[in-house]
mmCIF file of N, CA and C in Angstrom:
data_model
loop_
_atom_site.group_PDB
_atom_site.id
_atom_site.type_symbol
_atom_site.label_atom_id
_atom_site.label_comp_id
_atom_site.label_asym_id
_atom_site.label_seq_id
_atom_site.Cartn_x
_atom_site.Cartn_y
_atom_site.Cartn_z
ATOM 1 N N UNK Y 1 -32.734 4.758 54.633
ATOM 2 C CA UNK Y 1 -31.696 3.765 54.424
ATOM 3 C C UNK Y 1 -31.240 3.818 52.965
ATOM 4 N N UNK Y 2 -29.669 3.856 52.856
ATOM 5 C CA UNK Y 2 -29.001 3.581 51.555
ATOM 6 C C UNK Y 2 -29.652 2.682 50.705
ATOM 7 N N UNK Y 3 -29.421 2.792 49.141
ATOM 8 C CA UNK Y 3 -29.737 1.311 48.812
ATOM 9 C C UNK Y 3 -27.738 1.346 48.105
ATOM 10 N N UNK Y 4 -27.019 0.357 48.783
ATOM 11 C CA UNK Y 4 -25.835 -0.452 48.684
ATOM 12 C C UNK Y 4 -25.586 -0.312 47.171
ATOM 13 N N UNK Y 5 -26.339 -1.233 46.735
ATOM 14 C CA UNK Y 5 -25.918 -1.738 45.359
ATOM 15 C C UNK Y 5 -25.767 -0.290 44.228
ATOM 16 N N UNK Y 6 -26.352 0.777 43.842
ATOM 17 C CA UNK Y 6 -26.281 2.107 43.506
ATOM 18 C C UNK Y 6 -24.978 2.323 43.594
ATOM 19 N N UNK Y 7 -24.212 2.662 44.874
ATOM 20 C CA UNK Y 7 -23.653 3.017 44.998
ATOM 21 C C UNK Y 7 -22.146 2.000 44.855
ATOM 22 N N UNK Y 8 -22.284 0.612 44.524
ATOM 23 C CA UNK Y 8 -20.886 -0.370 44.760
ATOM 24 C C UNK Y 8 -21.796 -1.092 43.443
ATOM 25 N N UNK Y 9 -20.918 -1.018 41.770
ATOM 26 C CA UNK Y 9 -21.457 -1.561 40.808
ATOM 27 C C UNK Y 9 -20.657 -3.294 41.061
ATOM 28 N N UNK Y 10 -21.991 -4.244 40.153
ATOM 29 C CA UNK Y 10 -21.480 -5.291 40.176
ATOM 30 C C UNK Y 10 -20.156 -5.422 39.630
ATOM 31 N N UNK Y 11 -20.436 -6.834 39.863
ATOM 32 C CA UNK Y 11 -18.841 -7.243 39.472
ATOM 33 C C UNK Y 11 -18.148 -7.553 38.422
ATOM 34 N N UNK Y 12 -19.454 -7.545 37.194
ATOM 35 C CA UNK Y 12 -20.241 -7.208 35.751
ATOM 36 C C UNK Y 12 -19.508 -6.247 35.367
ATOM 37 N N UNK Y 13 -20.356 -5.246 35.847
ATOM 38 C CA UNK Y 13 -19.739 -4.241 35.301
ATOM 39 C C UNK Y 13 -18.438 -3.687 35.386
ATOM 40 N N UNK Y 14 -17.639 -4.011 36.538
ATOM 41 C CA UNK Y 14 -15.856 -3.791 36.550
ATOM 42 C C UNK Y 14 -15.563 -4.546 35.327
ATOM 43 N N UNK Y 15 -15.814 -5.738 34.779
ATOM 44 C CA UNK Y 15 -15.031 -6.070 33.844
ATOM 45 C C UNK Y 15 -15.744 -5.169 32.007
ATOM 46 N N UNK Y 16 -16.899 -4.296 32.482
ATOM 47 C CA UNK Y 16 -17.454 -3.908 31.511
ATOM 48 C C UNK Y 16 -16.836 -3.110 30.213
ATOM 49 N N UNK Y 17 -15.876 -2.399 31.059
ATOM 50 C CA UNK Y 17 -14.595 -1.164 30.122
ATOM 51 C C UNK Y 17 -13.859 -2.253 29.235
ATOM 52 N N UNK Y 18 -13.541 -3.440 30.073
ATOM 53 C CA UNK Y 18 -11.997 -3.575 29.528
ATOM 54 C C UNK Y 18 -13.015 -4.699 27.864
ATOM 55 N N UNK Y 19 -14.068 -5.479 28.391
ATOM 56 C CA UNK Y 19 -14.869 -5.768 27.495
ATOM 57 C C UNK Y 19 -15.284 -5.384 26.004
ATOM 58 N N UNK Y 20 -15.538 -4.038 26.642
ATOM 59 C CA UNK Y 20 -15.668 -2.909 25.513
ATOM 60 C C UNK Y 20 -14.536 -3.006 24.390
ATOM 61 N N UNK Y 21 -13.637 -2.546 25.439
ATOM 62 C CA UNK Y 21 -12.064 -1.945 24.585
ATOM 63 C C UNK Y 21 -11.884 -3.391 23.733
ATOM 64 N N UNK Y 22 -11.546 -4.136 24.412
ATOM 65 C CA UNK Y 22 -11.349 -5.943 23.500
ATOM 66 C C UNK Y 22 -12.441 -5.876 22.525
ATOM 67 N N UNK Y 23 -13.650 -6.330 22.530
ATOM 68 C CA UNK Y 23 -14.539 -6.320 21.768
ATOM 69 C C UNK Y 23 -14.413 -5.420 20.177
ATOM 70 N N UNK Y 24 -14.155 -4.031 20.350
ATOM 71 C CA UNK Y 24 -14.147 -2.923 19.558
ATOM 72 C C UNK Y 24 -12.617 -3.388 19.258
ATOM 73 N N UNK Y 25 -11.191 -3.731 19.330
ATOM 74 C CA UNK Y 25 -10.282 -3.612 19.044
ATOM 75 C C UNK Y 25 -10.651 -5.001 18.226
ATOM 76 N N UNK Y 26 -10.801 -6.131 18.962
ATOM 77 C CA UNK Y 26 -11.053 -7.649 17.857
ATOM 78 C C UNK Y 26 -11.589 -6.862 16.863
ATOM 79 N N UNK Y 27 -12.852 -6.368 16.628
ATOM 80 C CA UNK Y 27 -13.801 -6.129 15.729
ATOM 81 C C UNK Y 27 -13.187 -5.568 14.744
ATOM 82 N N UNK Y 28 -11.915 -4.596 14.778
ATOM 83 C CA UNK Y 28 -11.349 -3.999 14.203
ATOM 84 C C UNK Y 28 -10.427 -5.017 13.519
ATOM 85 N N UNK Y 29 -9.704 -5.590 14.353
ATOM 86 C CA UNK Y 29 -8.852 -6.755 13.383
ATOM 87 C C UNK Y 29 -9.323 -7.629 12.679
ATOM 88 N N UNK Y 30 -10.894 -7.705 12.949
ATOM 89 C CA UNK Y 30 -11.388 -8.584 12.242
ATOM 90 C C UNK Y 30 -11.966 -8.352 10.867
ATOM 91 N N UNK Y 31 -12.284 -6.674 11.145
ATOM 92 C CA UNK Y 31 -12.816 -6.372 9.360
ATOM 93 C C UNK Y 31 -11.553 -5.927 8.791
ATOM 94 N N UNK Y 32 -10.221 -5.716 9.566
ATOM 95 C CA UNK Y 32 -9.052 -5.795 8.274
ATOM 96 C C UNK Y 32 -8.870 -7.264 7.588
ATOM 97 N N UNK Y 33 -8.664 -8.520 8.342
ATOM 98 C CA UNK Y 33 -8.704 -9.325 8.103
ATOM 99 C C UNK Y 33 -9.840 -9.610 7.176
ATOM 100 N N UNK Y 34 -10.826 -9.647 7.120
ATOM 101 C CA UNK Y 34 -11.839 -9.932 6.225
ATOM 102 C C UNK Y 34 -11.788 -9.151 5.068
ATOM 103 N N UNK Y 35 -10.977 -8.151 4.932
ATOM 104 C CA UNK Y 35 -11.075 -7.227 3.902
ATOM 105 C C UNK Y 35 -9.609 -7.285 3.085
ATOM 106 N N UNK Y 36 -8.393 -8.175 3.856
ATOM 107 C CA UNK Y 36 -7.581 -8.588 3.225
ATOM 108 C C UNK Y 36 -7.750 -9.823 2.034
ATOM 109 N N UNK Y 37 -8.936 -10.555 2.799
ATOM 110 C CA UNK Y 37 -9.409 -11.981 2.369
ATOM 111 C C UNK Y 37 -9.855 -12.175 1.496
ATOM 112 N N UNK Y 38 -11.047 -10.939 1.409
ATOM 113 C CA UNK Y 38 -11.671 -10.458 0.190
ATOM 114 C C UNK Y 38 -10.613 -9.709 -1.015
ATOM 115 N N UNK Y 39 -9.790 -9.437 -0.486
ATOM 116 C CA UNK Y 39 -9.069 -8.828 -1.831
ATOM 117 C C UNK Y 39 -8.367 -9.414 -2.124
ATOM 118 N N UNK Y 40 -7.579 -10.820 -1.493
ATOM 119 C CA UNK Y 40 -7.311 -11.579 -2.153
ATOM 120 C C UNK Y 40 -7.899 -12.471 -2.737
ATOM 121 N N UNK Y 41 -9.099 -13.058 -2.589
ATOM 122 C CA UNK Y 41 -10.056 -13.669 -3.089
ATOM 123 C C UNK Y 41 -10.181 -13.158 -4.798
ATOM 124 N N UNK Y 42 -10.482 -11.776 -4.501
ATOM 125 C CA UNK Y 42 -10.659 -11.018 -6.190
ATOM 126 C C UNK Y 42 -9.297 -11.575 -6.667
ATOM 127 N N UNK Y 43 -8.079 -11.155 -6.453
ATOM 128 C CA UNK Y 43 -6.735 -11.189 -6.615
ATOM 129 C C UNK Y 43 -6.733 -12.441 -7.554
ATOM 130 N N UNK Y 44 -7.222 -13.831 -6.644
ATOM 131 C CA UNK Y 44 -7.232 -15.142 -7.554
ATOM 132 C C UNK Y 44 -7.907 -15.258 -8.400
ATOM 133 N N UNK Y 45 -9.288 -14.665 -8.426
ATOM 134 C CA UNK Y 45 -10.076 -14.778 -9.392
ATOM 135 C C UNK Y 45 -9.831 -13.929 -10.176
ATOM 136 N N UNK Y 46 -9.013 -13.264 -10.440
ATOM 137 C CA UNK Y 46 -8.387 -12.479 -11.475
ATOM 138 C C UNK Y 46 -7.684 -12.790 -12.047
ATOM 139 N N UNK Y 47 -7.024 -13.529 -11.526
ATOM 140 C CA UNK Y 47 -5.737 -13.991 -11.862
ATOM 141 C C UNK Y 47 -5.960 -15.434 -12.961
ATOM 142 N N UNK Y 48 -6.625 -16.228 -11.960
ATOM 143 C CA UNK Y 48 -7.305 -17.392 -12.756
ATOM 144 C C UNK Y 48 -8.181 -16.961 -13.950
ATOM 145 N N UNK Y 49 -8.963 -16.265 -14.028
ATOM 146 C CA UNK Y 49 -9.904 -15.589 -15.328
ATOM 147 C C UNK Y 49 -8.680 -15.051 -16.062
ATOM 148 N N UNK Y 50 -7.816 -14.818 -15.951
ATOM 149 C CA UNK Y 50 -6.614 -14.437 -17.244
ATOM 150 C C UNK Y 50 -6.015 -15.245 -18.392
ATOM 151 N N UNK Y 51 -6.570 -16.664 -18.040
ATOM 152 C CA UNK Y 51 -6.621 -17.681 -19.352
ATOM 153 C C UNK Y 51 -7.756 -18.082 -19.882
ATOM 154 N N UNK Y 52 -8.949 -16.929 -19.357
ATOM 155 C CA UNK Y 52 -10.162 -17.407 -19.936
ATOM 156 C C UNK Y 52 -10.674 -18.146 -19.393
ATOM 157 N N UNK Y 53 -10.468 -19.069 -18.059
ATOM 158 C CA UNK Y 53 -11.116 -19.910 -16.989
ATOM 159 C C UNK Y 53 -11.765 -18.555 -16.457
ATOM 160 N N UNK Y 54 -12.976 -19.485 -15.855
ATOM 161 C CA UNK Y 54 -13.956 -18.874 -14.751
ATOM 162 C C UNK Y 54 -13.728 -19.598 -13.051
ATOM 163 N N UNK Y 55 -13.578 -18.548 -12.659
ATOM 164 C CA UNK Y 55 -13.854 -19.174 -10.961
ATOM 165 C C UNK Y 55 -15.075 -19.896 -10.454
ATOM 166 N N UNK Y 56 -16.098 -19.459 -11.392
ATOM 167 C CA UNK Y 56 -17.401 -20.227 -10.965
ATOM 168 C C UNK Y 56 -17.741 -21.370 -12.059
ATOM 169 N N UNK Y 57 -16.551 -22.138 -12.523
ATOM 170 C CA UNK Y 57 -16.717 -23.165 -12.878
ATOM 171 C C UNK Y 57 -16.697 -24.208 -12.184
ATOM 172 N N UNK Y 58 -17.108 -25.828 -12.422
ATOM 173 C CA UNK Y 58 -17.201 -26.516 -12.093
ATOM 174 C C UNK Y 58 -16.087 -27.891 -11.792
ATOM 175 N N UNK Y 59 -14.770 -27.199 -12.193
ATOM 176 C CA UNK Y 59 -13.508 -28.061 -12.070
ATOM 177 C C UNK Y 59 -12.885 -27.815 -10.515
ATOM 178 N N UNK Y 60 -11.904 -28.952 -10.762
ATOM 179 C CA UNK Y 60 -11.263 -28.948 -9.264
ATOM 180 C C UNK Y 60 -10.750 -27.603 -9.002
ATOM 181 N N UNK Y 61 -10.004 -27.099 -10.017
ATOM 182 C CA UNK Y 61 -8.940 -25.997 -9.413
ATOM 183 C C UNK Y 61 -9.880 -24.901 -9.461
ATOM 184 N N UNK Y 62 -10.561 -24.650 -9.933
ATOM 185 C CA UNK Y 62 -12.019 -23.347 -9.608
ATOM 186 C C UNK Y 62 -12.496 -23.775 -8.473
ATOM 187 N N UNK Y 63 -12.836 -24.758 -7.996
ATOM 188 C CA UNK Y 63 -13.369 -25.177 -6.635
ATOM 189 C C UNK Y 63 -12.174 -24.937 -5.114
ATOM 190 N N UNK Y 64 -11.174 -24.890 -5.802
ATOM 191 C CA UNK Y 64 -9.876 -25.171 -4.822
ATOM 192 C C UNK Y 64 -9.296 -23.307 -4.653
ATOM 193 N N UNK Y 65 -9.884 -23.243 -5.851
ATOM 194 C CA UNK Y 65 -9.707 -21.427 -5.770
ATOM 195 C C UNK Y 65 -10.948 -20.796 -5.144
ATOM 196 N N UNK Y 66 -11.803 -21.475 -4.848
ATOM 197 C CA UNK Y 66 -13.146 -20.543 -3.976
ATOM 198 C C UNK Y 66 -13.203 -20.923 -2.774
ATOM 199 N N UNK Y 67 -12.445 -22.188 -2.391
ATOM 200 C CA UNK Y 67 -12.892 -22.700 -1.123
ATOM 201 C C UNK Y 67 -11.243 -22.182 -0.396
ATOM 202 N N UNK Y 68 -10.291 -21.302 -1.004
ATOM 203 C CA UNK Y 68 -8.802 -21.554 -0.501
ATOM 204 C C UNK Y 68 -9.216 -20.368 0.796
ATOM 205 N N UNK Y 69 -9.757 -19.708 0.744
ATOM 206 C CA UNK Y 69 -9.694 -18.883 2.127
ATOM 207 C C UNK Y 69 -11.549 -19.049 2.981
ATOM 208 N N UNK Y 70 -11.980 -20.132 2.351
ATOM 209 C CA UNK Y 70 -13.431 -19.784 3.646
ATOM 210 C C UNK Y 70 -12.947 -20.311 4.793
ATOM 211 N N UNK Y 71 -12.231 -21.053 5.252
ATOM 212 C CA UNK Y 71 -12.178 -21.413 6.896
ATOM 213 C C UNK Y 71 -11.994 -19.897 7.426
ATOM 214 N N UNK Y 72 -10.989 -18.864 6.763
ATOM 215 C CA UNK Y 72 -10.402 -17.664 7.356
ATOM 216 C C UNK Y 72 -11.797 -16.977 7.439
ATOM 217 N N UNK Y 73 -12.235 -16.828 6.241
ATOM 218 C CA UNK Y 73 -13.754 -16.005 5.949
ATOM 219 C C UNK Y 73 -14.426 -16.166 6.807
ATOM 220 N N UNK Y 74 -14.897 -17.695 6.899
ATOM 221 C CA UNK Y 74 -16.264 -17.991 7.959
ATOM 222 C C UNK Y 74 -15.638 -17.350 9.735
ATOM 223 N N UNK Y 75 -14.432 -18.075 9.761
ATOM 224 C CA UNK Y 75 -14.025 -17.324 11.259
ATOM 225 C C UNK Y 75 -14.041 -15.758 11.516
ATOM 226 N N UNK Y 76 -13.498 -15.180 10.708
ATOM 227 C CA UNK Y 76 -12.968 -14.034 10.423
ATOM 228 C C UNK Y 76 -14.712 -13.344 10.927
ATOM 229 N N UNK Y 77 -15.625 -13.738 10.498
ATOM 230 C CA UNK Y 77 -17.225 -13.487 10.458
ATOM 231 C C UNK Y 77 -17.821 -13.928 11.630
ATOM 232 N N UNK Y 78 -17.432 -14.759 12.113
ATOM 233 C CA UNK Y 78 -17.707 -15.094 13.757
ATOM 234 C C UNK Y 78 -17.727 -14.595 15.254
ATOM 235 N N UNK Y 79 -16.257 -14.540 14.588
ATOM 236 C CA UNK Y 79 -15.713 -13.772 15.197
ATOM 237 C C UNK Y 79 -15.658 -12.200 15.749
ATOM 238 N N UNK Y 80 -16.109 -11.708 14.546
ATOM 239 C CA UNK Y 80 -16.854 -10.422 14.019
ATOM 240 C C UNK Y 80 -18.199 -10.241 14.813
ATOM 241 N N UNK Y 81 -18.586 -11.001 14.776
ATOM 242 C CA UNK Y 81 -19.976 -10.917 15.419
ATOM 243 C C UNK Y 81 -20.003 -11.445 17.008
ATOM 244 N N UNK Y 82 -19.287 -12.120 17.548
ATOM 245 C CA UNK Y 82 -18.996 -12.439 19.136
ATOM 246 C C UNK Y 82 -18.519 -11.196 19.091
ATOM 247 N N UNK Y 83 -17.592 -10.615 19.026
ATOM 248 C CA UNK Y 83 -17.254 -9.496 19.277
ATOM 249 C C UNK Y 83 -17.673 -8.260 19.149
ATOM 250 N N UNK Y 84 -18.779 -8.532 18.128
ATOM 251 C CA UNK Y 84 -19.747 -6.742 18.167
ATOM 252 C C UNK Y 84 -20.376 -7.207 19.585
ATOM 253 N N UNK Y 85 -20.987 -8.102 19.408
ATOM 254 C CA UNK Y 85 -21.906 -8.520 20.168
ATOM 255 C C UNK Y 85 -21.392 -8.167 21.815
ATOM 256 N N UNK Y 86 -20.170 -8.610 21.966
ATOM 257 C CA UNK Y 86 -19.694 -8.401 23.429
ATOM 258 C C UNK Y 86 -19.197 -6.582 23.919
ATOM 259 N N UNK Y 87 -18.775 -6.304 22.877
ATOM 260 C CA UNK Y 87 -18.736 -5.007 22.848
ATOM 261 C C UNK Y 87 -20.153 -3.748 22.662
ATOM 262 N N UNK Y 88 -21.631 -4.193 21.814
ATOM 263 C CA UNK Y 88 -22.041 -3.314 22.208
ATOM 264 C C UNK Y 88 -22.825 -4.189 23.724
ATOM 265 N N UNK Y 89 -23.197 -5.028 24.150
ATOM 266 C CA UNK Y 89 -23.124 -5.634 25.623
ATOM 267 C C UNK Y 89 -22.377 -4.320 26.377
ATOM 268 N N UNK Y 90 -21.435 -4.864 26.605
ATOM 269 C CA UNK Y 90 -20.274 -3.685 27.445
ATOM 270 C C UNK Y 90 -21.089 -2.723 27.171
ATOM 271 N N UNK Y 91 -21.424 -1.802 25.826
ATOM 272 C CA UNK Y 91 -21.502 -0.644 25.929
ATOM 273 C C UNK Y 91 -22.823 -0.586 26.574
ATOM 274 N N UNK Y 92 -23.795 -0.741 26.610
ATOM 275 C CA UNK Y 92 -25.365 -0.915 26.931
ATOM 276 C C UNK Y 92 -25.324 -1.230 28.612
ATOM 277 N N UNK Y 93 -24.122 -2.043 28.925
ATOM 278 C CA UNK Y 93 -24.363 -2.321 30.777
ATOM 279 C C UNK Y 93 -23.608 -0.706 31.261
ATOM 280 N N UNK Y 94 -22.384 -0.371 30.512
ATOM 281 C CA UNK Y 94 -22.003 0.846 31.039
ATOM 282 C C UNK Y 94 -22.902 2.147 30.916
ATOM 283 N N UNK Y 95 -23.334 2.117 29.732
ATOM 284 C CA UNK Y 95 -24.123 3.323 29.671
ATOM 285 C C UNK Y 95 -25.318 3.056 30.641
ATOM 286 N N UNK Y 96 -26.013 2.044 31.048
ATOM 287 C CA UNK Y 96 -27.172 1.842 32.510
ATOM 288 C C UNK Y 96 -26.685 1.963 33.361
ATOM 289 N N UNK Y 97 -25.302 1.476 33.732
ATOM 290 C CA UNK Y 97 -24.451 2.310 35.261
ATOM 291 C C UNK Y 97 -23.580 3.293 35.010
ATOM 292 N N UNK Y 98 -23.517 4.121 34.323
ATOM 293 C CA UNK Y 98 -23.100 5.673 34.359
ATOM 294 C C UNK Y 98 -23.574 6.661 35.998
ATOM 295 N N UNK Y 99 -24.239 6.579 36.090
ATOM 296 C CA UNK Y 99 -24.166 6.986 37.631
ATOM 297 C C UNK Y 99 -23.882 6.286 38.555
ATOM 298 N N UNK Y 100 -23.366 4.805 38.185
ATOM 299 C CA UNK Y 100 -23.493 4.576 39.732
ATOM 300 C C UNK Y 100 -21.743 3.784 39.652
ATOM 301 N N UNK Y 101 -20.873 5.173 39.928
ATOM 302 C CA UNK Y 101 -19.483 4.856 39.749
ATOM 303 C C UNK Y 101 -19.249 4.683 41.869
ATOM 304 N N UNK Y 102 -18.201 4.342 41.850
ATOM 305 C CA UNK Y 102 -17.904 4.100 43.279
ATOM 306 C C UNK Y 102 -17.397 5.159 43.974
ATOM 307 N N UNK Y 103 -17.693 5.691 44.899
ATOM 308 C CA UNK Y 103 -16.626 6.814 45.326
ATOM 309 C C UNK Y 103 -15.766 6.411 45.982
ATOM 310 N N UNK Y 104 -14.695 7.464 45.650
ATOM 311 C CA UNK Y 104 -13.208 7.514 46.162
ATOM 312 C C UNK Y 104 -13.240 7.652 47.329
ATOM 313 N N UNK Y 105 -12.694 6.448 48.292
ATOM 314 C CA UNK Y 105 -13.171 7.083 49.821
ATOM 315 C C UNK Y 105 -11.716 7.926 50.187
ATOM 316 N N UNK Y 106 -10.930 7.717 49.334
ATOM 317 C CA UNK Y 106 -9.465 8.072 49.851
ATOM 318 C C UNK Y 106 -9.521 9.426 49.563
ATOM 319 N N UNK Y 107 -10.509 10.180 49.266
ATOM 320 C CA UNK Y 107 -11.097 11.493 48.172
ATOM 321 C C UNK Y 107 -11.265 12.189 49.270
ATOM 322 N N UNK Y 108 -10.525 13.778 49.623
ATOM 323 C CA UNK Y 108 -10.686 14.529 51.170
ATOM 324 C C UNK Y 108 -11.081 15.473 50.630
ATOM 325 N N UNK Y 109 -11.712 15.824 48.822
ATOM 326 C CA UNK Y 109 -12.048 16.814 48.457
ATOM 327 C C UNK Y 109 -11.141 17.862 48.167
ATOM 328 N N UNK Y 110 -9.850 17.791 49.015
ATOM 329 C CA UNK Y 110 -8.705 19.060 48.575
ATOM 330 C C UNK Y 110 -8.128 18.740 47.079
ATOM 331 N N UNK Y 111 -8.206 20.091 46.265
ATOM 332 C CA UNK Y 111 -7.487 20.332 44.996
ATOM 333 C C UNK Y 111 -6.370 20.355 45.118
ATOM 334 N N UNK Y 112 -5.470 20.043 44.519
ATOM 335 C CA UNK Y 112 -3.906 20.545 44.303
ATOM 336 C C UNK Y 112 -3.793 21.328 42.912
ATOM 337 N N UNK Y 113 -2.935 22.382 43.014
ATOM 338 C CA UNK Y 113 -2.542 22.741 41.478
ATOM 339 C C UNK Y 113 -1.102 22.818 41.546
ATOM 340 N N UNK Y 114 -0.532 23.136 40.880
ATOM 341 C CA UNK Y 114 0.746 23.487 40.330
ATOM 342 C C UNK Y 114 1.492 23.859 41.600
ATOM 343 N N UNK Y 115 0.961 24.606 41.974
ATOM 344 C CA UNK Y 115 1.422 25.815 43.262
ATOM 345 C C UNK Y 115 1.793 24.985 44.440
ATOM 346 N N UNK Y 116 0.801 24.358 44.667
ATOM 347 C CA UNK Y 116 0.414 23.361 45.978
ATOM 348 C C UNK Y 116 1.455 22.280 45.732
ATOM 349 N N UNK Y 117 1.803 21.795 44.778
ATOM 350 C CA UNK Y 117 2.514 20.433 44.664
ATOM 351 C C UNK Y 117 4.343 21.258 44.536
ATOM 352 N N UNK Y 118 4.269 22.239 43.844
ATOM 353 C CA UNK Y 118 5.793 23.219 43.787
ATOM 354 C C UNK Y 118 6.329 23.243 44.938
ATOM 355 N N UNK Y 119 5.340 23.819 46.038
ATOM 356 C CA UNK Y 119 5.771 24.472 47.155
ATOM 357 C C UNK Y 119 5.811 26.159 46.928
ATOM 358 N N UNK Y 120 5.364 26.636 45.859
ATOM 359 C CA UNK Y 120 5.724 28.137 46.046
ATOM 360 C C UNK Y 120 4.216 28.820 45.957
#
């Protein structure tokens, strides 16, 4: 007797590819984003240190200049990480069902080439 399940993957794993692809594409927007954030971050603190203020001082506008992008930062990092996270997931359930793809029942085994589909 068959064992069923081998051969017909859950229902998990159909959504496992598209998981992947999302996961790895967020992840990607997310370390540009974080790496825009960060360079603007330097950007201000450069900018502000050009009258001889420090960013890691203790006044309002040094405080208002370190805190102007963490909501983006902290998300930007969250986000980052739900999304490795779901993506290598995906990758780890696909790579354990690599054999057990569904067959094509509509599949009669005949090749076509060039010739066959031309007519000549």
């Amino acid at each position: 007797m068959e064992d069923t399940a081998a051969q017909h993957p859950s229902t998990i794993t159909k959504f496992a590819r598209p998981a992947l692809i999302a996961g790895a594409v967020i992840a990607v927007v997310c370390i540009g984003l974080l790496i825009i954030i960060f360079a603007l971050d330097s950007f201000n603190a450069a900018t502000y240190s050009v009258a001889g203020k420090s960013v890691s001082d203790a006044t309002d506008e040094a405080r208002d200049i370190r805190d102007l992008y963490s909501g983006a930062r902290t998300g930007g990092i969250i986000t980052l990480v739900i999304s490795g996270v779901v993506a290598v997931a995906a990758a780890v359930l696909l790579y354990m069902n690599r054999g057990n793809a569904p067959l094509d029942e509509d599949d009669d085994g005949q090749d076509y080439d060039l010739e066959d589909l031309t007519g000549r």
